[in-house]
Tab-separated table of C-alpha atoms and ligand atoms in Angstrom:
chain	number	residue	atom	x	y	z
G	13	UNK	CA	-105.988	-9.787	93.385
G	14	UNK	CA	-103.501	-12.194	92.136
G	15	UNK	CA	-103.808	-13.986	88.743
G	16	UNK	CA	-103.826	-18.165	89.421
G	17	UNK	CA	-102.520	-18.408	85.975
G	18	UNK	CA	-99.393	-16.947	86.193
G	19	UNK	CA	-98.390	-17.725	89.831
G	20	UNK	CA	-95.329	-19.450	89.953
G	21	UNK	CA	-94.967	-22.806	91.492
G	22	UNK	CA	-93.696	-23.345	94.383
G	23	UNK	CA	-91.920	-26.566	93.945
G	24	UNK	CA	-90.095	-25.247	91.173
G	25	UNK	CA	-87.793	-22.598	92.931
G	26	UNK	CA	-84.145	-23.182	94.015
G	27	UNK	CA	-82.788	-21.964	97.145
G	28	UNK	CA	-82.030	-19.222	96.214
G	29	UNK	CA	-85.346	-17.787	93.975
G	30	UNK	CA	-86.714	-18.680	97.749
G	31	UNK	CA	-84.437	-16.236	99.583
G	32	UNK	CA	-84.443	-14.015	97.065
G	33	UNK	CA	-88.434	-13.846	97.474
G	34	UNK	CA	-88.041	-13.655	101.108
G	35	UNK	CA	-86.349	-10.395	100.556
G	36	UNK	CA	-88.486	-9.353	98.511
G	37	UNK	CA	-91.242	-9.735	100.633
G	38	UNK	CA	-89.592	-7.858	103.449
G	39	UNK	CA	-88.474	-10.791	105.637
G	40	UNK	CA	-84.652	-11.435	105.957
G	41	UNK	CA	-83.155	-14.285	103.407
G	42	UNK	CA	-82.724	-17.331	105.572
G	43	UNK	CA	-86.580	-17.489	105.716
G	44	UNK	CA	-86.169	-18.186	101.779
G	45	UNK	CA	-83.668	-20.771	103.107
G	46	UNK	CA	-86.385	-22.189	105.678
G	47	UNK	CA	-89.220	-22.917	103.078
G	48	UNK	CA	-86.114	-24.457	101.075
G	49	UNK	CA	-85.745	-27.020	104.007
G	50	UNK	CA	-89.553	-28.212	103.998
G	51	UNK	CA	-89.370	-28.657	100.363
G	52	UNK	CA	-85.635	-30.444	99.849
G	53	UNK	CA	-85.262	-32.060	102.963
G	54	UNK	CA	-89.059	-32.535	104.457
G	55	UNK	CA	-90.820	-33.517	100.873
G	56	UNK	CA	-93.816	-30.642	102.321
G	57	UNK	CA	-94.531	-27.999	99.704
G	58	UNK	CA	-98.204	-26.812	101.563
G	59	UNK	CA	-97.124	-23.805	103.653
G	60	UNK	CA	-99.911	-24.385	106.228
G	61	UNK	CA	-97.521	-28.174	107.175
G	62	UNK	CA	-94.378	-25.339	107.365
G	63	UNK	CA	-94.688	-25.031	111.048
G	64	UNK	CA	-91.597	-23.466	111.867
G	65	UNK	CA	-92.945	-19.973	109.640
G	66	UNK	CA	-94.652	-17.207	111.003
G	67	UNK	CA	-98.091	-17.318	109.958
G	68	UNK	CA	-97.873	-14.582	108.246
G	69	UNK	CA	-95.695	-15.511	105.854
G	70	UNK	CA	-96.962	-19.287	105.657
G	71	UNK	CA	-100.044	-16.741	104.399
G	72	UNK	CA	-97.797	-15.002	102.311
G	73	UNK	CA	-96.675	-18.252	100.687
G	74	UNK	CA	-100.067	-19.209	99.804
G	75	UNK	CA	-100.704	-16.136	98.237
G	76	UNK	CA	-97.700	-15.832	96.139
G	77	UNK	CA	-97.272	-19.598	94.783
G	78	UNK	CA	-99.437	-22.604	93.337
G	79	UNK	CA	-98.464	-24.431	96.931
G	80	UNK	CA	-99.203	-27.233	96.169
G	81	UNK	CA	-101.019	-27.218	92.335
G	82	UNK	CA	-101.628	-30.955	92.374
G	83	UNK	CA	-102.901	-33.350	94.299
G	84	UNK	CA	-103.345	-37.291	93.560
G	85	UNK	CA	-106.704	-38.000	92.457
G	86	UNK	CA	-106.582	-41.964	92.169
G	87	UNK	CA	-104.026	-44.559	93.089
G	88	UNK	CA	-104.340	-47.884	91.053
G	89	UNK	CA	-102.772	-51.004	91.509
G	90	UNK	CA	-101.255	-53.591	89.575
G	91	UNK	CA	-100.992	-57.262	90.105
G	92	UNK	CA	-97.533	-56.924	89.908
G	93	UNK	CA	-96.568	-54.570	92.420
G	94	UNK	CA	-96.881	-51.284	90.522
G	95	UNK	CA	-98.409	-48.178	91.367
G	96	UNK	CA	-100.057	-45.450	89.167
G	97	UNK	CA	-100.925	-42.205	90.354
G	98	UNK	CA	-103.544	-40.041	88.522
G	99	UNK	CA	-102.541	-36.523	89.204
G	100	UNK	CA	-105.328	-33.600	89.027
G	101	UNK	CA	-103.127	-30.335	88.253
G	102	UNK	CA	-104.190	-27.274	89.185
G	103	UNK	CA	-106.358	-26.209	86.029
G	104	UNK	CA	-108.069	-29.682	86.240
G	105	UNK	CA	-105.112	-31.529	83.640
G	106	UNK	CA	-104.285	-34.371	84.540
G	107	UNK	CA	-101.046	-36.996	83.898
G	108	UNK	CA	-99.858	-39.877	85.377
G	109	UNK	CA	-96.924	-41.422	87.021
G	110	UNK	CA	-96.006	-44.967	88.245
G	111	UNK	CA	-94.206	-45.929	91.624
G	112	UNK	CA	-92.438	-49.257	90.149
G	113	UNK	CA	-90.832	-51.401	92.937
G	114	UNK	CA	-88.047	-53.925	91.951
G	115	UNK	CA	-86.023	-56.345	94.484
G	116	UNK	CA	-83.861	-53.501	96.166
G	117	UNK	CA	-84.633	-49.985	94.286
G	118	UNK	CA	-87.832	-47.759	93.653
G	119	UNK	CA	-87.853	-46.279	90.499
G	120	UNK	CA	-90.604	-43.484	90.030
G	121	UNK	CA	-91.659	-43.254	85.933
G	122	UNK	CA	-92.703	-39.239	85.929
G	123	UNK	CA	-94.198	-37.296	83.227
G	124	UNK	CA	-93.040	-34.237	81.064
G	125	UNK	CA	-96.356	-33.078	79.101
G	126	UNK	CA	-100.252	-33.130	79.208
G	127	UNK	CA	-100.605	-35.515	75.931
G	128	UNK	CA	-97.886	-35.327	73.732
G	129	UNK	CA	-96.999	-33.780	70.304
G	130	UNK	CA	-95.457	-35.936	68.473
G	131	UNK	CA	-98.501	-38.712	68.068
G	132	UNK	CA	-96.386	-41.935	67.850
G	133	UNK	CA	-99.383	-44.396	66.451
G	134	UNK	CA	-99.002	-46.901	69.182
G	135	UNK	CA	-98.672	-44.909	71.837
G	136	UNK	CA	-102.197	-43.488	74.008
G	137	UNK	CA	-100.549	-40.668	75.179
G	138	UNK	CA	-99.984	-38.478	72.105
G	139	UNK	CA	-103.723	-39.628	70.932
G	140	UNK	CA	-104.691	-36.535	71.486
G	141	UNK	CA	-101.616	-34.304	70.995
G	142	UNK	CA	-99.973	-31.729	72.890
G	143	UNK	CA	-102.676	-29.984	75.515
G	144	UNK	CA	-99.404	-28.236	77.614
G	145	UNK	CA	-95.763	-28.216	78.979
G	146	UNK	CA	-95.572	-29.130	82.674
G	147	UNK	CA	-93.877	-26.708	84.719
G	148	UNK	CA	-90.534	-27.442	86.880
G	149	UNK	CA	-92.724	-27.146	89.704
G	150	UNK	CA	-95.344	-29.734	88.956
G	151	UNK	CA	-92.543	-32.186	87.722
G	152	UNK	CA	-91.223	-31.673	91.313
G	153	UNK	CA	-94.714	-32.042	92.582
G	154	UNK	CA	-94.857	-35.501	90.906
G	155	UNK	CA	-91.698	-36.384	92.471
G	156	UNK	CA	-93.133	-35.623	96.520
G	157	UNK	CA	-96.469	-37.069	95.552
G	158	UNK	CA	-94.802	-40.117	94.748
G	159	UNK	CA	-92.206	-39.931	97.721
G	160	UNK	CA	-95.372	-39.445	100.158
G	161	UNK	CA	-97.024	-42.120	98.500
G	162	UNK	CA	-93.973	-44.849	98.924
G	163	UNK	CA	-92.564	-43.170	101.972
G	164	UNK	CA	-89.645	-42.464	100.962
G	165	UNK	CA	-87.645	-41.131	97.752
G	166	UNK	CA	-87.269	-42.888	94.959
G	167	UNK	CA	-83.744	-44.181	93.568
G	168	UNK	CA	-84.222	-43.985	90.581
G	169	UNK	CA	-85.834	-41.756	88.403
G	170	UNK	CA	-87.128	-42.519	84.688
G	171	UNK	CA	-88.858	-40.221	82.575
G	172	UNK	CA	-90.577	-42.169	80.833
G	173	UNK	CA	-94.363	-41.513	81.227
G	174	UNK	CA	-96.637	-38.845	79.277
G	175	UNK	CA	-94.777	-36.423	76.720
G	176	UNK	CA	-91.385	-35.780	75.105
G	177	UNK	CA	-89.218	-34.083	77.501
G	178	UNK	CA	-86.984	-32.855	75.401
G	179	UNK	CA	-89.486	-30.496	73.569
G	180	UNK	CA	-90.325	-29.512	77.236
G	181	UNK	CA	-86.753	-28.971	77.429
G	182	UNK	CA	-85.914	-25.816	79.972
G	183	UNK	CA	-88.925	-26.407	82.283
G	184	UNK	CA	-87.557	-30.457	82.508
G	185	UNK	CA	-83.664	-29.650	82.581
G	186	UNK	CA	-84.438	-26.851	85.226
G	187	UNK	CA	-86.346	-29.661	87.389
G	188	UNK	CA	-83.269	-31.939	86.825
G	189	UNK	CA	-80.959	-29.377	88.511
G	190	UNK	CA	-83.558	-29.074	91.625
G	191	UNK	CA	-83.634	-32.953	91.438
G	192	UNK	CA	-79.613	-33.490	91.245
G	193	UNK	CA	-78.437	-30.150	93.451
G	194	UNK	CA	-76.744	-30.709	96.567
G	195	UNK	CA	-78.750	-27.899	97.671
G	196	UNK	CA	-81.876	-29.181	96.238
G	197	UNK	CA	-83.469	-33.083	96.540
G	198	UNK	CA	-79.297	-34.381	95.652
G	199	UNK	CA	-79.885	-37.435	93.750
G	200	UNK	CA	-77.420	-38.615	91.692
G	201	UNK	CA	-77.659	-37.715	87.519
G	202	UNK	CA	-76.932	-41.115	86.799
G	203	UNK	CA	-79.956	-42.449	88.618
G	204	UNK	CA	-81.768	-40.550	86.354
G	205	UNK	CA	-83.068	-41.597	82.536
G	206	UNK	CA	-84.286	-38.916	80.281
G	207	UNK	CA	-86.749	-40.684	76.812
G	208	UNK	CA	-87.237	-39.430	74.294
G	209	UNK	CA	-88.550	-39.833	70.490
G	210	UNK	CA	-85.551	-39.087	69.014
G	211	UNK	CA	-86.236	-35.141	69.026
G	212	UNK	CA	-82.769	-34.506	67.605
G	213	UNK	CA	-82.141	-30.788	68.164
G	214	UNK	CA	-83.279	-31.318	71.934
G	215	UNK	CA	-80.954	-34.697	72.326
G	216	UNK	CA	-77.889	-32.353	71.321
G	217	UNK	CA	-78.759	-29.631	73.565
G	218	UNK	CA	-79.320	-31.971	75.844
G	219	UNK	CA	-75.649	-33.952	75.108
G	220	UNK	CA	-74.183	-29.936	75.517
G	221	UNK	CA	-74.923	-30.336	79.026
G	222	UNK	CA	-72.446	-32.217	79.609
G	223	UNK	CA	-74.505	-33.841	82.705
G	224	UNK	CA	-73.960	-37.696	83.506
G	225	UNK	CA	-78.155	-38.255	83.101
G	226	UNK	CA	-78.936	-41.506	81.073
G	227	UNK	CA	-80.586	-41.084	77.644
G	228	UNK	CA	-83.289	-43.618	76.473
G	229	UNK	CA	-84.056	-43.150	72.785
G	230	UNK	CA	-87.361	-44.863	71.411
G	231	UNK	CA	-86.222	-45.799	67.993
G	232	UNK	CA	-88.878	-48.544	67.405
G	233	UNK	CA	-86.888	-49.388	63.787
G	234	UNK	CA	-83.474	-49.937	62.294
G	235	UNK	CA	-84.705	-47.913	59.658
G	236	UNK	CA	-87.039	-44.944	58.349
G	237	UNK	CA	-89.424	-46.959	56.584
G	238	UNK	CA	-90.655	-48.801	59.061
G	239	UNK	CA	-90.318	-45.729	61.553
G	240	UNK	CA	-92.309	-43.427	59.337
G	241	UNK	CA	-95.155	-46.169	59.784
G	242	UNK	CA	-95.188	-45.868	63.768
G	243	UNK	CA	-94.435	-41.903	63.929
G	244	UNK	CA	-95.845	-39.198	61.937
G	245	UNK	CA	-94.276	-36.874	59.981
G	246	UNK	CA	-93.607	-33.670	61.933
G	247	UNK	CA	-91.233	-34.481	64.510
G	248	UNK	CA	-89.893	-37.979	63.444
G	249	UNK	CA	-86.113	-37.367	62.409
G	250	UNK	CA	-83.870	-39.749	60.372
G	251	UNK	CA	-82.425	-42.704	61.973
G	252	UNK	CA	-78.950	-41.582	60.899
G	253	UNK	CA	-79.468	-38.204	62.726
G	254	UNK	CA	-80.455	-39.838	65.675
G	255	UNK	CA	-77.865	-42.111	65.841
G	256	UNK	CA	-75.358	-39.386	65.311
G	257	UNK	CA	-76.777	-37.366	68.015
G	258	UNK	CA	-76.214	-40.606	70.242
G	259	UNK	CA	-73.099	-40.320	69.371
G	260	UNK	CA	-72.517	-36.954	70.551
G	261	UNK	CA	-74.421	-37.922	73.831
G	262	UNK	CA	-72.049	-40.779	74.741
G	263	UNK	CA	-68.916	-38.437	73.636
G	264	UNK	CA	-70.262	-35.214	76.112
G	265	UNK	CA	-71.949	-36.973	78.911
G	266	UNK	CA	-69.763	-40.462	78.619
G	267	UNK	CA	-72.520	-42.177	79.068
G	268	UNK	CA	-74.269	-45.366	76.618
G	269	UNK	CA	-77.132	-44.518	75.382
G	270	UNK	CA	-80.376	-47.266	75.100
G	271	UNK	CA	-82.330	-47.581	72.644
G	272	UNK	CA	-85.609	-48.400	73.175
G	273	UNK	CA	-87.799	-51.205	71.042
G	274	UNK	CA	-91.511	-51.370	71.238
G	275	UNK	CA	-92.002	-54.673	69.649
G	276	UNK	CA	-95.174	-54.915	67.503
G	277	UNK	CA	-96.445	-57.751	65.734
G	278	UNK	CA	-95.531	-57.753	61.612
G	279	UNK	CA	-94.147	-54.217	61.640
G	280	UNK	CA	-90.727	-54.245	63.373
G	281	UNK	CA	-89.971	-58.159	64.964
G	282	UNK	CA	-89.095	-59.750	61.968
G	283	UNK	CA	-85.670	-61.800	62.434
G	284	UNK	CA	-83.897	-59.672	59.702
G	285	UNK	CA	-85.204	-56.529	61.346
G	286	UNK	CA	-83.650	-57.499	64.777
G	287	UNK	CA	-80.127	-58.498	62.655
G	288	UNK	CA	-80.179	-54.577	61.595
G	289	UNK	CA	-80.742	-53.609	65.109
G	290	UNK	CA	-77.854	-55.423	66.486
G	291	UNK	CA	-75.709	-53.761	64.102
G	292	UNK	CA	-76.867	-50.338	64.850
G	293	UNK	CA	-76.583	-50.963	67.986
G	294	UNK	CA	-72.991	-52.240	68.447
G	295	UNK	CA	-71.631	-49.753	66.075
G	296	UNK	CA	-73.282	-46.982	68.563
G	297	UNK	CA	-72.470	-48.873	71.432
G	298	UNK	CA	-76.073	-49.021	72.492
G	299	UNK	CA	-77.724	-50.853	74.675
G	300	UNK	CA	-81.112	-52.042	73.631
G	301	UNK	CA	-84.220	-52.653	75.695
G	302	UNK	CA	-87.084	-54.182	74.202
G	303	UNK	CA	-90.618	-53.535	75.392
G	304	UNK	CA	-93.642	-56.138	73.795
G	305	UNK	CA	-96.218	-53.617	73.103
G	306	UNK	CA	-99.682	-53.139	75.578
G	307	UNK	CA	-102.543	-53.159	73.829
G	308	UNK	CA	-104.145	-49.088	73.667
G	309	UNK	CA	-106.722	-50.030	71.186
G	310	UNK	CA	-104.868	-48.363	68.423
G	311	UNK	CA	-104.834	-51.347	66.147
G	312	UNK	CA	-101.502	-52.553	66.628
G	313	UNK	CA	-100.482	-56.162	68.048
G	314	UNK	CA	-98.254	-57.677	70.237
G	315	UNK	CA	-95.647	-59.857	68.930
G	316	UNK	CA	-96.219	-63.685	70.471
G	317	UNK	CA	-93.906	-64.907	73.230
G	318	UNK	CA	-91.744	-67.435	71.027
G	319	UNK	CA	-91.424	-63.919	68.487
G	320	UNK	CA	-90.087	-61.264	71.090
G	321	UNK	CA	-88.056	-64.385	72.554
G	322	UNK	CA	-86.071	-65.085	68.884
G	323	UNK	CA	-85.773	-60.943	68.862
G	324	UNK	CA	-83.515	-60.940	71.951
G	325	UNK	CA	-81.737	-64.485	71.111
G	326	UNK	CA	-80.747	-62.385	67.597
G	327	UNK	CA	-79.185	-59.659	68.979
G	328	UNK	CA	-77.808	-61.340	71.583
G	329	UNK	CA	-76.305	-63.726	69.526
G	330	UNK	CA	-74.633	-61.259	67.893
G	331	UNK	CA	-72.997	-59.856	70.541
G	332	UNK	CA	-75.297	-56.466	71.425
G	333	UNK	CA	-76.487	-55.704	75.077
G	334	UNK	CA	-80.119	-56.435	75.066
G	335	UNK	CA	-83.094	-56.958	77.909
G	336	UNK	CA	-86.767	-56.975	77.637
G	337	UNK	CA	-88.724	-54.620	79.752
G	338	UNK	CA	-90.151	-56.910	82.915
G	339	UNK	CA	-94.053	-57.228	82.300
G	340	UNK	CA	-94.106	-54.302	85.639
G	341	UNK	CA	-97.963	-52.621	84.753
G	342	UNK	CA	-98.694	-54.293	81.429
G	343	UNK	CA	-102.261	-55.472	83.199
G	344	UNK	CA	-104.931	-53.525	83.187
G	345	UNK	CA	-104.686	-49.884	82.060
G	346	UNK	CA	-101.052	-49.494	82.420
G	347	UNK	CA	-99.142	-48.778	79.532
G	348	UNK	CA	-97.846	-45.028	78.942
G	349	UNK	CA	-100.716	-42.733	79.103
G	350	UNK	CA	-103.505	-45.031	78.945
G	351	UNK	CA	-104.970	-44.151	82.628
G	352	UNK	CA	-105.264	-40.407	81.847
G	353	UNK	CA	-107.017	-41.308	78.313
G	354	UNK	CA	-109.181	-43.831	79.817
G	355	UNK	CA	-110.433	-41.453	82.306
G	356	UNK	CA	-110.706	-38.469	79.716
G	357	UNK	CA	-112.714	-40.973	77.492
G	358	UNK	CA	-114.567	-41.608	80.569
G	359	UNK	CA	-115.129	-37.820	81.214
G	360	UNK	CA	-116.260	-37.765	77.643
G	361	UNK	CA	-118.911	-40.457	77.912
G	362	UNK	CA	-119.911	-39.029	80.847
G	363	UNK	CA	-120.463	-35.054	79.365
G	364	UNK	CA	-122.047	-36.691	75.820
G	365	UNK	CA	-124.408	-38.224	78.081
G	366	UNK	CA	-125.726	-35.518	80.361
T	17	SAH	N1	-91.918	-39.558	74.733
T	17	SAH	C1	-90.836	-40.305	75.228
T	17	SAH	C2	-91.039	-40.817	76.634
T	17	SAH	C3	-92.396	-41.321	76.965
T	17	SAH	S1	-92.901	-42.809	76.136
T	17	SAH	C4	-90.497	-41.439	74.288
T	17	SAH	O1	-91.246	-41.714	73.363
T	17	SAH	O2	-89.451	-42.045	74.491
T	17	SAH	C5	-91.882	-44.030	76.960
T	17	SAH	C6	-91.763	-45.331	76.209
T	17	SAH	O3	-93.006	-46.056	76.253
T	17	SAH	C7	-91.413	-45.156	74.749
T	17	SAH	O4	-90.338	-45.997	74.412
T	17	SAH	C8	-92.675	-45.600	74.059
T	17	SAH	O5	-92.417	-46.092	72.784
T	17	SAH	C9	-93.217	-46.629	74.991
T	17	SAH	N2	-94.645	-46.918	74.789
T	17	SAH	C10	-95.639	-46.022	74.617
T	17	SAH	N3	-96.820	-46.657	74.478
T	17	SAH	C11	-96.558	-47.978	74.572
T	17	SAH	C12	-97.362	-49.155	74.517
T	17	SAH	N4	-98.651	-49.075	74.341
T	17	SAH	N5	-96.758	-50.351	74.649
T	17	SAH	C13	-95.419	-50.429	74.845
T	17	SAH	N6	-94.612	-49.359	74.912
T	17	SAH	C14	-95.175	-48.150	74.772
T	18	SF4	FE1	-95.162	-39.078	72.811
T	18	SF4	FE2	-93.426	-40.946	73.625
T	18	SF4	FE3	-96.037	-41.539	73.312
T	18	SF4	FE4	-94.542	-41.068	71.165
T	18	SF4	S1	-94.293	-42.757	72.629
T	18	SF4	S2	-96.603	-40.232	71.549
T	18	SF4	S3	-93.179	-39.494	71.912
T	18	SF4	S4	-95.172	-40.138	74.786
């Protein structure tokens, strides 16, 4: 009997992990190269849609892999053209992602983690904490949900939804090779944006790659006293690290880093905060995108239009690269993570009840 647990995923194997199998299981290697061609080229990870198989080994397939280990449980709307998906994984987890239309690209925002570690204050994904590291293969999965939903891929990618990659850092970096591979789905790295928290050993293994991916870093505060009040202790690193490790991003992967701004009322909009910010920034040569904050019930505000407005006129004024994040699934339960915690809080109601 096999063990579900420790199947492997489907999704998550190159080319050649597929021929390799396909040796293994007594067939000769271009069937490996077959399944390869309904996953990279056809989006279809279910062997029963691989027509061109024997049954046998579609069988075979089904036996030996999680194929697929997700599946979309609800699709909501937003007024503003968005679209989240609320994945069920195959143990009954689930994350979100968000198809995010804009005047001539689709960007997909994926997820990393169930729940995250590091517990910023604000944020309703890491409410909870950590529950589990995605897999390559249900990152992947993600990807084709999405693609089936929009009908077509995506061209941009942003990882930007539940969890911090970069402590899910071989699983993610392995699905960024399937994702970038000629062999594999081929996009480009630098349609590609990797968050994170500011996880400082993981942003300089990630700058050793020496890949052309973007790099988002949520710094949230010029400084560490008004970080340490949005980010616990634990895995909140020193704004000078950071920034150094930005450094070594832009020098290995020659590419400009952003740095990322939640705006929240009377903790990090003041004028003199956003003069700091600009000067960070420039030295760094960062670019910075602001994003007012969506309300998750966890006590925080956002700042008031004419605020965020004199935020970007600041640092614009002084000569740094700044935009604010387009409103795109601030109605309704759209902000990072809050779809899978209002449905867990829903499931909790629901089992305190019966
Ligand atoms: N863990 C990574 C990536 C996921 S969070 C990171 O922190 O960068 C992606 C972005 O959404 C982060 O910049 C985060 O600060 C922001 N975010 C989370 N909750 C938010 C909220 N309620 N309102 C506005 N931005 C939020
Ligand atoms: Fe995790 Fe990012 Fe949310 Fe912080 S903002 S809890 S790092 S997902």
């Amino acid at each position: 009997m096999s063990c579900r647990a420790t199947r492997p995923f489907l999704a998550g194997m190159g080319r050649n992990a597929l021929r390799q199998w396909a040796l293994a299981a007594g067939e000769p290697a271009f069937r490996g190269g077959q399944v390869g061609d309904w996953i990279f080229r056809r989006g279809v990870v279910d062997p029963i849609g691989m027509t061109t198989l024997p049954a046998g080994l579609r069988e075979r397939l089904r036996r030996d892999f999680h194929a697929p280990g997700s599946r979309v449980a609800e699709y909501v709307d937003a007024p503003d053209g968005t679209e989240k998906l609320l994945l069920t994984l195959h143990d009954g987890e689930s994350i979100e992602m968000v198809l995010i239309p804009g005047e001539e690209r689709l960007t997909f925002c994926l997820s990393t983690q169930v729940g995250c570690p590091v517990r910023c204050r604000f944020c309703a994904s890491g409410r909870d904490g950590l529950v589990r590291n995605l897999e390559t293969g249900e990152i992947i999965e993600e990807f084709l949900l999405g693609a089936a939903r929009a009908g077509r891929r995506p061209d941009n990618l942003v990882f930007m939804g539940i969890g911090e990659g970069l402590l899910n850092f071989d699983r993610l970096v392995a699905a960024l090779e399937l994702l970038t591979s000629p062999e594999g789905f081929g996009m480009s790295p630098r349609r590609i944006t990797v968050s994170t928290s500011g996880y400082v050993p993981g942003m300089l293994r990630f700058a050793e790659l020496g890949r052309e991916y973007n790099l988002a870093i949520s710094l949230h505060a010029p400084d560490d006293e008004i970080r340490a009040r949005l980010i616990p202790d634990g895995l909140r690193y020193p704004v000078a690290e950071i920034m150094a490790a930005a450094d070594r991003y832009l020098e290995c992967a020659g590419r400009m880093v952003t740095l990322e701004y939640t705006l929240l009322d009377g903790i990090n909009d003041s004028p003199e905060t956003a003069r700091r910010l600009a000067v960070l920034a420039k030295r760094h040569h960062a670019k910075v995108n602001l994003i007012p904050y969506n309300a998750t019930g966890s006590g925080f505000r956002r700042p008031p239009r004419s605020a965020i407005d004199m935020f970007e006129r600041i640092l614009a004024d002084a000569g740094a690269h700044v935009t604010v994040r387009v409103e795109r699934g601030a109605k309704g339960v759209a902000a990072c993570g809050q779809l899978r915690s209002a449905r867990c809080n829903m499931k909790k109601q629901e089992s305190q009840s019966s």
